[in-house]
CSV table of C-alpha atoms and ligand atoms in Angstrom, one decimal:
chain,number,residue,atom,x,y,z
A,1,MET,CA,122.3,19.6,139.7
A,2,LYS,CA,120.5,21.5,137.0
A,3,THR,CA,117.0,22.6,137.9
A,4,ARG,CA,114.3,21.3,135.5
A,5,PHE,CA,111.8,24.0,134.6
A,6,LYS,CA,108.3,22.7,133.9
A,7,PRO,CA,106.6,23.8,130.7
A,8,ALA,CA,103.7,26.1,131.7
A,9,GLY,CA,100.7,27.0,129.5
A,10,ILE,CA,97.0,28.0,129.4
A,11,ILE,CA,95.0,25.0,130.7
A,12,GLY,CA,91.7,26.9,131.0
A,13,ILE,CA,90.2,30.0,129.6
A,14,GLY,CA,87.0,32.1,129.9
A,15,SER,CA,85.6,35.5,129.4
A,16,CYS,CA,82.6,37.7,130.4
A,17,LEU,CA,81.1,40.8,128.9
A,18,PRO,CA,78.5,43.0,130.5
A,19,GLU,CA,75.1,42.9,128.9
A,20,ASN,CA,74.6,46.6,128.3
A,21,VAL,CA,75.4,47.6,124.7
A,22,LEU,CA,76.4,51.2,124.0
A,23,THR,CA,76.3,51.9,120.2
A,24,ASN,CA,77.9,54.7,118.2
A,25,SER,CA,74.5,56.2,117.6
A,26,ASP,CA,73.9,56.3,121.4
A,27,LEU,CA,77.1,58.3,121.7
A,28,GLU,CA,75.9,60.6,118.9
A,29,LYS,CA,73.3,61.7,121.4
A,30,MET,CA,75.9,62.4,124.2
A,31,VAL,CA,78.8,64.2,122.4
A,32,ASP,CA,79.5,65.9,119.1
A,33,THR,CA,80.5,62.7,117.2
A,34,SER,CA,79.2,60.5,114.4
A,35,ASP,CA,79.0,56.8,113.7
A,36,GLU,CA,80.9,57.4,110.5
A,37,TRP,CA,83.8,59.1,112.3
A,38,ILE,CA,84.1,56.4,115.0
A,39,ILE,CA,84.1,53.5,112.5
A,40,LYS,CA,86.5,55.2,110.1
A,41,ARG,CA,89.0,56.3,112.7
A,42,THR,CA,88.8,53.3,115.1
A,43,GLY,CA,86.8,50.4,113.7
A,44,ILE,CA,84.5,50.5,116.8
A,45,ARG,CA,80.8,50.0,116.3
A,46,GLU,CA,79.6,49.3,119.8
A,47,ARG,CA,81.0,48.5,123.3
A,48,ARG,CA,79.7,46.8,126.5
A,49,ILE,CA,79.2,48.9,129.6
A,50,LEU,CA,78.7,47.8,133.3
A,51,ASP,CA,75.4,48.6,134.9
A,52,LYS,CA,75.3,51.6,137.2
A,53,GLY,CA,76.5,50.3,140.5
A,54,GLN,CA,77.8,47.0,139.1
A,55,PRO,CA,81.5,46.5,140.1
A,56,ALA,CA,84.1,45.3,137.6
A,57,TYR,CA,85.0,42.4,139.8
A,58,SER,CA,81.5,40.9,139.0
A,59,ILE,CA,82.5,40.2,135.4
A,60,GLY,CA,86.0,39.1,136.5
A,61,TYR,CA,84.3,36.6,138.8
A,62,GLU,CA,82.3,35.1,135.9
A,63,ALA,CA,85.3,34.9,133.6
A,64,ALA,CA,87.3,33.2,136.4
A,65,LEU,CA,84.5,30.6,136.9
A,66,ARG,CA,84.5,29.8,133.2
A,67,ALA,CA,88.3,29.4,133.1
A,68,ILE,CA,88.4,27.2,136.2
A,69,GLU,CA,85.6,25.0,134.7
A,70,ASP,CA,87.5,24.8,131.4
A,71,ALA,CA,90.7,23.8,133.2
A,72,GLY,CA,88.8,21.0,135.0
A,73,ILE,CA,90.0,22.0,138.4
A,74,SER,CA,88.2,23.5,141.5
A,75,ALA,CA,88.8,26.9,143.0
A,76,GLU,CA,90.4,25.2,146.0
A,77,ASP,CA,93.2,23.9,143.7
A,78,ILE,CA,94.4,27.4,142.8
A,79,ASP,CA,97.6,28.5,144.5
A,80,LEU,CA,97.8,32.1,143.3
A,81,ILE,CA,95.4,34.7,141.8
A,82,ILE,CA,96.8,37.6,139.8
A,83,VAL,CA,94.4,40.2,138.6
A,84,ALA,CA,95.7,42.5,135.8
A,85,THR,CA,93.7,45.7,135.9
A,86,GLU,CA,94.1,49.5,135.6
A,87,THR,CA,90.6,50.0,136.9
A,88,PRO,CA,90.4,48.2,140.3
A,89,ASP,CA,87.1,48.8,142.1
A,90,TYR,CA,89.1,49.4,145.3
A,91,LEU,CA,92.8,50.1,145.9
A,92,THR,CA,92.4,47.8,148.9
A,93,PRO,CA,91.1,45.2,149.0
A,94,SER,CA,92.7,44.3,145.7
A,95,THR,CA,90.4,42.8,143.0
A,96,ALA,CA,92.5,39.6,143.4
A,97,CYS,CA,91.6,39.4,147.1
A,98,ILE,CA,87.9,40.1,146.4
A,99,LEU,CA,87.9,37.3,143.8
A,100,GLN,CA,89.8,34.9,146.1
A,101,GLY,CA,87.0,35.4,148.7
A,102,LYS,CA,84.1,35.1,146.2
A,103,LEU,CA,85.5,32.1,144.4
A,104,GLY,CA,86.3,30.3,147.7
A,105,ALA,CA,89.9,29.8,146.6
A,106,ARG,CA,90.9,29.3,150.2
A,107,ASN,CA,94.4,28.0,149.4
A,108,ALA,CA,95.4,30.9,147.1
A,109,ALA,CA,97.6,34.0,147.6
A,110,ALA,CA,96.3,37.0,145.7
A,111,PHE,CA,97.5,40.3,144.3
A,112,ASP,CA,96.7,42.9,141.6
A,113,LEU,CA,99.2,43.9,138.9
A,114,ASN,CA,98.9,47.1,136.9
A,115,ALA,CA,100.5,47.2,133.4
A,116,ALA,CA,97.5,48.9,131.8
A,117,CYS,CA,96.6,47.3,128.4
A,118,THR,CA,99.7,45.1,128.6
A,119,GLY,CA,98.5,43.5,131.8
A,120,MET,CA,97.7,40.1,130.3
A,121,ILE,CA,101.3,39.7,129.0
A,122,TYR,CA,102.9,40.9,132.2
A,123,ALA,CA,100.6,38.6,134.3
A,124,LEU,CA,101.2,35.7,132.0
A,125,SER,CA,105.0,36.2,132.4
A,126,VAL,CA,104.7,36.3,136.2
A,127,ALA,CA,102.4,33.2,136.4
A,128,ARG,CA,104.7,31.2,134.1
A,129,GLN,CA,107.6,31.8,136.5
A,130,TYR,CA,105.7,30.4,139.5
A,131,VAL,CA,104.5,27.3,137.6
A,132,SER,CA,107.8,26.6,135.8
A,133,SER,CA,109.8,26.8,139.0
A,134,GLY,CA,107.5,24.4,140.7
A,135,THR,CA,106.5,26.9,143.4
A,136,TYR,CA,102.8,26.8,142.4
A,137,ARG,CA,100.7,24.2,140.5
A,138,TYR,CA,97.9,26.4,139.3
A,139,VAL,CA,97.8,30.2,138.9
A,140,LEU,CA,94.6,32.0,137.9
A,141,VAL,CA,95.1,35.2,135.9
A,142,VAL,CA,92.1,37.5,135.5
A,143,CYS,CA,92.2,40.6,133.3
A,144,CYS,CA,89.3,42.6,134.6
A,145,GLU,CA,88.4,46.2,133.4
A,146,GLY,CA,85.7,48.7,134.2
A,147,LEU,CA,86.9,51.5,132.0
A,148,SER,CA,83.4,53.1,131.8
A,149,LYS,CA,84.0,54.2,135.4
A,150,VAL,CA,87.0,56.3,134.6
A,151,THR,CA,85.7,57.7,131.3
A,152,ASP,CA,84.9,61.3,130.8
A,153,TRP,CA,81.5,61.0,129.1
A,154,GLN,CA,81.7,64.6,127.9
A,155,ASP,CA,85.1,64.1,126.2
A,156,ARG,CA,84.5,62.9,122.6
A,157,LYS,CA,88.2,62.2,122.1
A,158,THR,CA,88.2,59.3,124.6
A,159,CYS,CA,84.6,58.3,125.5
A,160,VAL,CA,84.0,56.6,122.1
A,161,LEU,CA,87.0,54.3,122.5
A,162,PHE,CA,86.6,52.2,125.7
A,163,GLY,CA,84.5,49.4,127.0
A,164,ASP,CA,84.2,47.0,130.0
A,165,ALA,CA,85.2,43.3,129.9
A,166,ALA,CA,87.0,40.5,131.6
A,167,GLY,CA,89.0,37.5,130.5
A,168,ALA,CA,90.7,34.8,132.6
A,169,VAL,CA,93.1,32.0,132.2
A,170,VAL,CA,94.4,29.2,134.4
A,171,ILE,CA,98.2,28.6,134.0
A,172,GLY,CA,99.4,25.1,134.8
A,173,GLU,CA,102.0,22.5,133.8
A,174,VAL,CA,101.6,21.2,130.2
A,175,GLU,CA,103.4,18.6,128.0
A,176,GLU,CA,107.0,19.2,127.0
A,177,GLY,CA,107.2,21.4,123.9
A,178,TYR,CA,103.8,23.1,124.6
A,179,GLY,CA,102.6,26.2,126.4
A,180,ILE,CA,104.4,29.5,126.9
A,181,ILE,CA,107.6,29.4,124.9
A,182,ASP,CA,108.8,32.8,125.9
A,183,THR,CA,107.7,36.3,126.9
A,184,TYR,CA,109.2,39.8,126.3
A,185,LEU,CA,108.3,42.9,128.5
A,186,GLY,CA,109.3,46.5,128.3
A,187,SER,CA,108.4,50.0,129.7
A,188,ASP,CA,109.1,53.7,129.3
A,189,GLY,CA,108.0,55.7,132.3
A,190,GLU,CA,109.4,59.0,130.9
A,191,ALA,CA,106.7,58.9,128.2
A,192,GLY,CA,104.0,57.8,130.5
A,193,ARG,CA,102.3,61.2,130.9
A,194,CYS,CA,100.5,60.8,127.5
A,195,LEU,CA,97.9,58.5,129.1
A,196,THR,CA,96.9,59.0,132.7
A,197,ILE,CA,94.2,58.0,135.2
A,198,PRO,CA,94.8,59.8,138.4
A,199,CYS,CA,94.0,58.2,141.7
A,200,CYS,CA,95.2,59.5,145.1
A,201,HIS,CA,97.2,62.4,143.7
A,202,MET,CA,96.7,65.0,140.9
A,203,ASP,CA,99.2,67.7,139.9
A,204,GLU,CA,98.4,71.0,138.2
A,205,SER,CA,98.8,69.6,134.7
A,206,ASP,CA,96.5,66.7,135.4
A,207,ILE,CA,93.8,69.2,136.5
A,208,GLU,CA,94.3,71.5,133.5
A,209,LYS,CA,94.1,68.7,131.0
A,210,ARG,CA,90.7,67.7,132.3
A,211,THR,CA,88.3,70.4,131.2
A,212,HIS,CA,85.1,69.0,132.7
A,213,GLU,CA,83.9,68.7,136.3
A,214,ASN,CA,84.9,65.1,137.0
A,215,LYS,CA,88.8,65.1,137.2
A,216,ARG,CA,89.3,61.5,138.1
A,217,VAL,CA,89.0,60.3,134.6
A,218,LEU,CA,91.2,58.9,131.8
A,219,TRP,CA,93.1,61.5,129.7
A,220,MET,CA,95.0,60.6,126.6
A,221,ASP,CA,97.1,62.4,124.0
A,222,GLY,CA,95.6,60.1,121.2
A,223,SER,CA,98.0,60.9,118.4
A,224,GLU,CA,101.1,60.4,120.7
A,225,VAL,CA,99.8,57.1,121.9
A,226,PHE,CA,99.0,56.1,118.3
A,227,LYS,CA,102.5,56.7,117.1
A,228,PHE,CA,104.0,54.8,120.1
A,229,ALA,CA,101.5,51.9,119.5
A,230,VAL,CA,102.4,51.4,115.9
A,231,ARG,CA,106.1,51.5,116.5
A,232,ILE,CA,106.1,49.3,119.6
A,233,MET,CA,103.7,46.7,118.3
A,234,GLU,CA,106.1,46.1,115.4
A,235,HIS,CA,109.1,46.1,117.7
A,236,ALA,CA,107.6,43.7,120.4
A,237,THR,CA,106.5,41.3,117.7
A,238,GLU,CA,109.9,41.2,116.0
A,239,LYS,CA,111.6,40.8,119.3
A,240,ILE,CA,109.6,37.8,120.4
A,241,LEU,CA,109.9,36.2,116.9
A,242,ASP,CA,113.6,36.6,117.2
A,243,LEU,CA,113.9,35.4,120.8
A,244,THR,CA,112.0,32.2,120.0
A,245,GLY,CA,113.4,31.6,116.5
A,246,THR,CA,109.8,31.8,115.1
A,247,LEU,CA,109.0,32.9,111.5
A,248,PRO,CA,105.7,34.9,110.8
A,249,GLY,CA,104.7,31.9,108.6
A,250,ASP,CA,104.9,29.5,111.6
A,251,LEU,CA,102.0,31.4,113.3
A,252,LYS,CA,98.5,30.1,113.3
A,253,MET,CA,97.1,33.3,114.8
A,254,ILE,CA,98.2,36.6,116.3
A,255,PHE,CA,96.4,38.3,119.2
A,256,PRO,CA,97.3,41.9,119.4
A,257,HIS,CA,95.9,44.4,122.0
A,258,GLN,CA,92.9,45.9,120.1
A,259,ALA,CA,92.9,49.6,120.6
A,260,ASN,CA,92.3,50.8,117.0
A,261,VAL,CA,92.0,48.8,113.8
A,262,ARG,CA,94.3,51.3,112.1
A,263,ILE,CA,97.1,50.5,114.5
A,264,ILE,CA,96.7,46.8,114.0
A,265,GLU,CA,96.3,46.9,110.2
A,266,GLY,CA,99.4,49.2,109.8
A,267,ALA,CA,101.6,47.1,112.0
A,268,LEU,CA,100.5,43.7,110.6
A,269,LYS,CA,101.0,45.0,107.0
A,270,ARG,CA,104.6,46.0,107.8
A,271,LEU,CA,105.3,42.7,109.5
A,272,GLY,CA,103.9,40.7,106.6
A,273,ILE,CA,101.2,39.0,108.7
A,274,SER,CA,97.7,38.7,107.2
A,275,ASP,CA,94.9,40.2,109.4
A,276,GLU,CA,92.9,37.0,108.6
A,277,ASN,CA,95.2,35.5,111.3
A,278,MET,CA,93.6,37.4,114.0
A,279,MET,CA,90.3,37.3,115.9
A,280,PRO,CA,88.7,40.8,115.7
A,281,VAL,CA,86.7,41.9,118.8
A,282,ILE,CA,87.2,45.7,118.8
A,283,HIS,CA,84.2,46.3,116.5
A,284,LYS,CA,81.8,45.0,119.1
A,285,TYR,CA,83.7,45.6,122.4
A,286,GLY,CA,85.9,48.7,121.8
A,287,ASN,CA,89.2,49.0,123.6
A,288,ILE,CA,88.9,46.8,126.7
A,289,SER,CA,92.5,47.2,127.9
A,290,SER,CA,94.1,44.2,129.5
A,291,ALA,CA,91.0,42.1,128.7
A,292,SER,CA,91.4,42.5,125.0
A,293,ILE,CA,93.9,39.7,124.5
A,294,PRO,CA,92.3,37.0,126.7
A,295,VAL,CA,88.8,37.8,125.4
A,296,SER,CA,89.9,37.4,121.8
A,297,ILE,CA,91.8,34.2,122.5
A,298,ASP,CA,88.8,32.8,124.3
A,299,GLU,CA,86.5,33.6,121.3
A,300,ALA,CA,89.0,32.1,118.8
A,301,TYR,CA,89.3,28.9,121.0
A,302,ARG,CA,85.5,28.5,121.4
A,303,ALA,CA,85.0,29.1,117.7
A,304,GLY,CA,87.3,26.2,116.9
A,305,ARG,CA,90.1,28.4,115.4
A,306,LEU,CA,92.8,27.1,117.8
A,307,LEU,CA,93.9,23.5,118.0
A,308,LYS,CA,96.6,21.7,120.0
A,309,GLY,CA,100.0,22.4,118.5
A,310,ASP,CA,99.1,25.8,117.0
A,311,LYS,CA,101.7,28.5,117.5
A,312,ILE,CA,100.2,31.9,118.5
A,313,LEU,CA,101.7,35.3,119.2
A,314,LEU,CA,100.4,37.8,121.7
A,315,VAL,CA,101.4,41.5,121.6
A,316,GLY,CA,100.3,44.3,123.9
A,317,PHE,CA,101.0,48.0,124.5
A,318,GLY,CA,99.5,50.6,126.7
A,319,GLY,CA,99.7,53.1,129.6
A,320,GLY,CA,102.8,53.3,131.7
A,321,LEU,CA,104.0,53.2,129.0
A,322,THR,CA,104.3,49.4,128.8
A,323,TRP,CA,104.6,46.8,126.1
A,324,GLY,CA,105.1,43.0,125.8
A,325,SER,CA,104.8,40.0,123.7
A,326,ALA,CA,104.6,36.2,124.0
A,327,ILE,CA,104.7,33.1,121.9
A,328,ILE,CA,102.6,30.2,123.0
A,329,ARG,CA,102.3,26.7,121.5
A,330,TRP,CA,98.6,26.1,122.2
A,331,ASN,CA,98.1,22.9,124.3
A,332,LYS,CA,94.3,22.5,124.2
A,333,ASN,CA,91.8,21.3,121.7
A,334,GLN,CA,88.4,23.0,121.5
A,335,PRO,CA,86.0,22.5,124.4
A,336,GLY,CA,84.3,19.1,124.1
A,337,ASP,CA,87.1,17.5,122.1
A,338,THR,CA,88.8,14.4,123.4
A,339,GLY,CA,92.3,16.0,123.2
A,340,VAL,CA,93.7,14.1,120.2
A,341,ASN,CA,94.3,15.9,116.8
B,1,LIG,O1,94.9,51.1,124.7
B,1,LIG,C1,95.7,52.1,125.1
B,1,LIG,C2,96.3,52.7,123.9
B,1,LIG,N1,95.4,53.6,123.2
B,1,LIG,C3,95.5,53.7,121.9
B,1,LIG,O2,96.3,53.0,121.3
B,1,LIG,C4,94.7,54.8,121.2
B,1,LIG,C5,95.7,55.5,120.2
B,1,LIG,N2,95.0,56.6,119.5
B,1,LIG,C6,94.1,56.5,118.6
B,1,LIG,O3,93.6,55.4,118.4
B,1,LIG,C7,93.7,57.7,117.8
B,1,LIG,O4,94.6,58.7,118.0
B,1,LIG,C8,92.3,58.3,118.2
B,1,LIG,C9,91.2,57.3,117.8
B,1,LIG,C10,92.2,58.5,119.7
B,1,LIG,C11,92.0,59.6,117.5
B,1,LIG,O5,92.1,59.4,116.1
B,1,LIG,P1,93.0,60.4,115.2
B,1,LIG,O6,92.8,60.0,113.8
B,1,LIG,O7,94.4,60.4,115.8
B,1,LIG,O8,92.3,61.8,115.4
B,1,LIG,P2,92.8,63.1,116.0
B,1,LIG,O9,93.0,63.0,117.5
B,1,LIG,O10,94.0,63.6,115.2
B,1,LIG,O11,91.6,64.1,115.7
B,1,LIG,C12,91.3,64.5,114.4
B,1,LIG,C13,90.0,65.3,114.4
B,1,LIG,C14,90.1,66.5,115.4
B,1,LIG,O12,89.4,67.6,114.9
B,1,LIG,P3,90.3,68.8,114.3
B,1,LIG,O13,91.1,69.3,115.3
B,1,LIG,O14,91.0,68.2,113.1
B,1,LIG,O15,89.2,69.7,113.8
B,1,LIG,C15,89.4,66.0,116.6
B,1,LIG,O16,88.8,67.0,117.4
B,1,LIG,O17,88.9,64.5,114.9
B,1,LIG,C16,88.3,65.2,116.0
B,1,LIG,N3,87.7,64.2,116.8
B,1,LIG,C17,86.5,63.7,116.7
B,1,LIG,N4,85.5,64.0,115.8
B,1,LIG,C18,84.3,63.3,115.9
B,1,LIG,C19,88.3,63.5,117.9
B,1,LIG,N5,87.4,62.7,118.4
B,1,LIG,C20,86.3,62.7,117.7
B,1,LIG,C21,85.1,62.1,117.8
B,1,LIG,N6,84.1,62.4,116.9
B,1,LIG,N7,84.8,61.1,118.7
């Protein structure tokens, strides 16, 4: 007998940003940079930073609570928690286990997944398999990043780029024809050395690249990553459009990973997609890695820009190197709506 796969989609969403704002003019006092350079080269005006001593899981917890509330379920209903992060507070316990305990999700299994900035798409793809197969009813995905903790605040090439943030979604069964239509994932480990955050091991080249005292920080060859990002964003977008038989004109919105406005504008132009179809957050949050896609979806949803039936495209790229894309037919109306268009 043929197995029937259940359609799976986002049934709840939430996000959380730390309160501390770090502006470009604050950074001008820390390194040799300027507000003008940062805006022109990246589009970033300010970013949010965790308090000293505040763990990243604290914002993951808030985002998770909001997603659970939006889904109309309780923490005890969750069967699995996946945290996508490249900046876990601890290697063990995983951030997923920490959240499982704090949420009181006593029926949930929990693990972390690291696909850097592509974490949301990887986690979505895994969560979808569990729900579609009928193994689990509700999977909570939390994208939770504390990049300020691995930033070299003396390196102007990287410290102006990143911020801290968390976004969360609950994946559950949805109506036929709605939810996650398909996902596409890719990786290239041979090119991975152009973006590194060392943890338990560092080789000579890792040490040499980091010129300041603190060596356990993010290092990036910005222009190499830039070239990769432009090329792969276009590739991953075309691939998922092709896989799902979707035309750019069918898309209500596109949610790219927001690392630099120049990357997004360049890729969208070549793809023939208007940048009015996206929800910009980079100007106020910087590059927030895996949280970038769920935070921008949450803001679009709460601003009433997403309605039931809208087709959206998600596309991510980042460390590893990794990339991925997904097409979703949005299955929710805005918060407060009765659910009928
Ligand atoms: O999310 C993970 C993926 N990450 C990304 O996608 C990031 C991809 N990379 C980028 O977005 C860009 O490469 C950067 C924003 C990191 C850099 O922009 P760029 O236009 O590629 O600049 P560049 O690295 O080629 O540097 C140009 C100049 C250099 O000076 P010289 O050598 O030409 O004199 C840099 O030293 O700009 C200088 N520079 C700065 N000047 C002022 C680099 N950072 C700064 C700074 N302020 N913060």
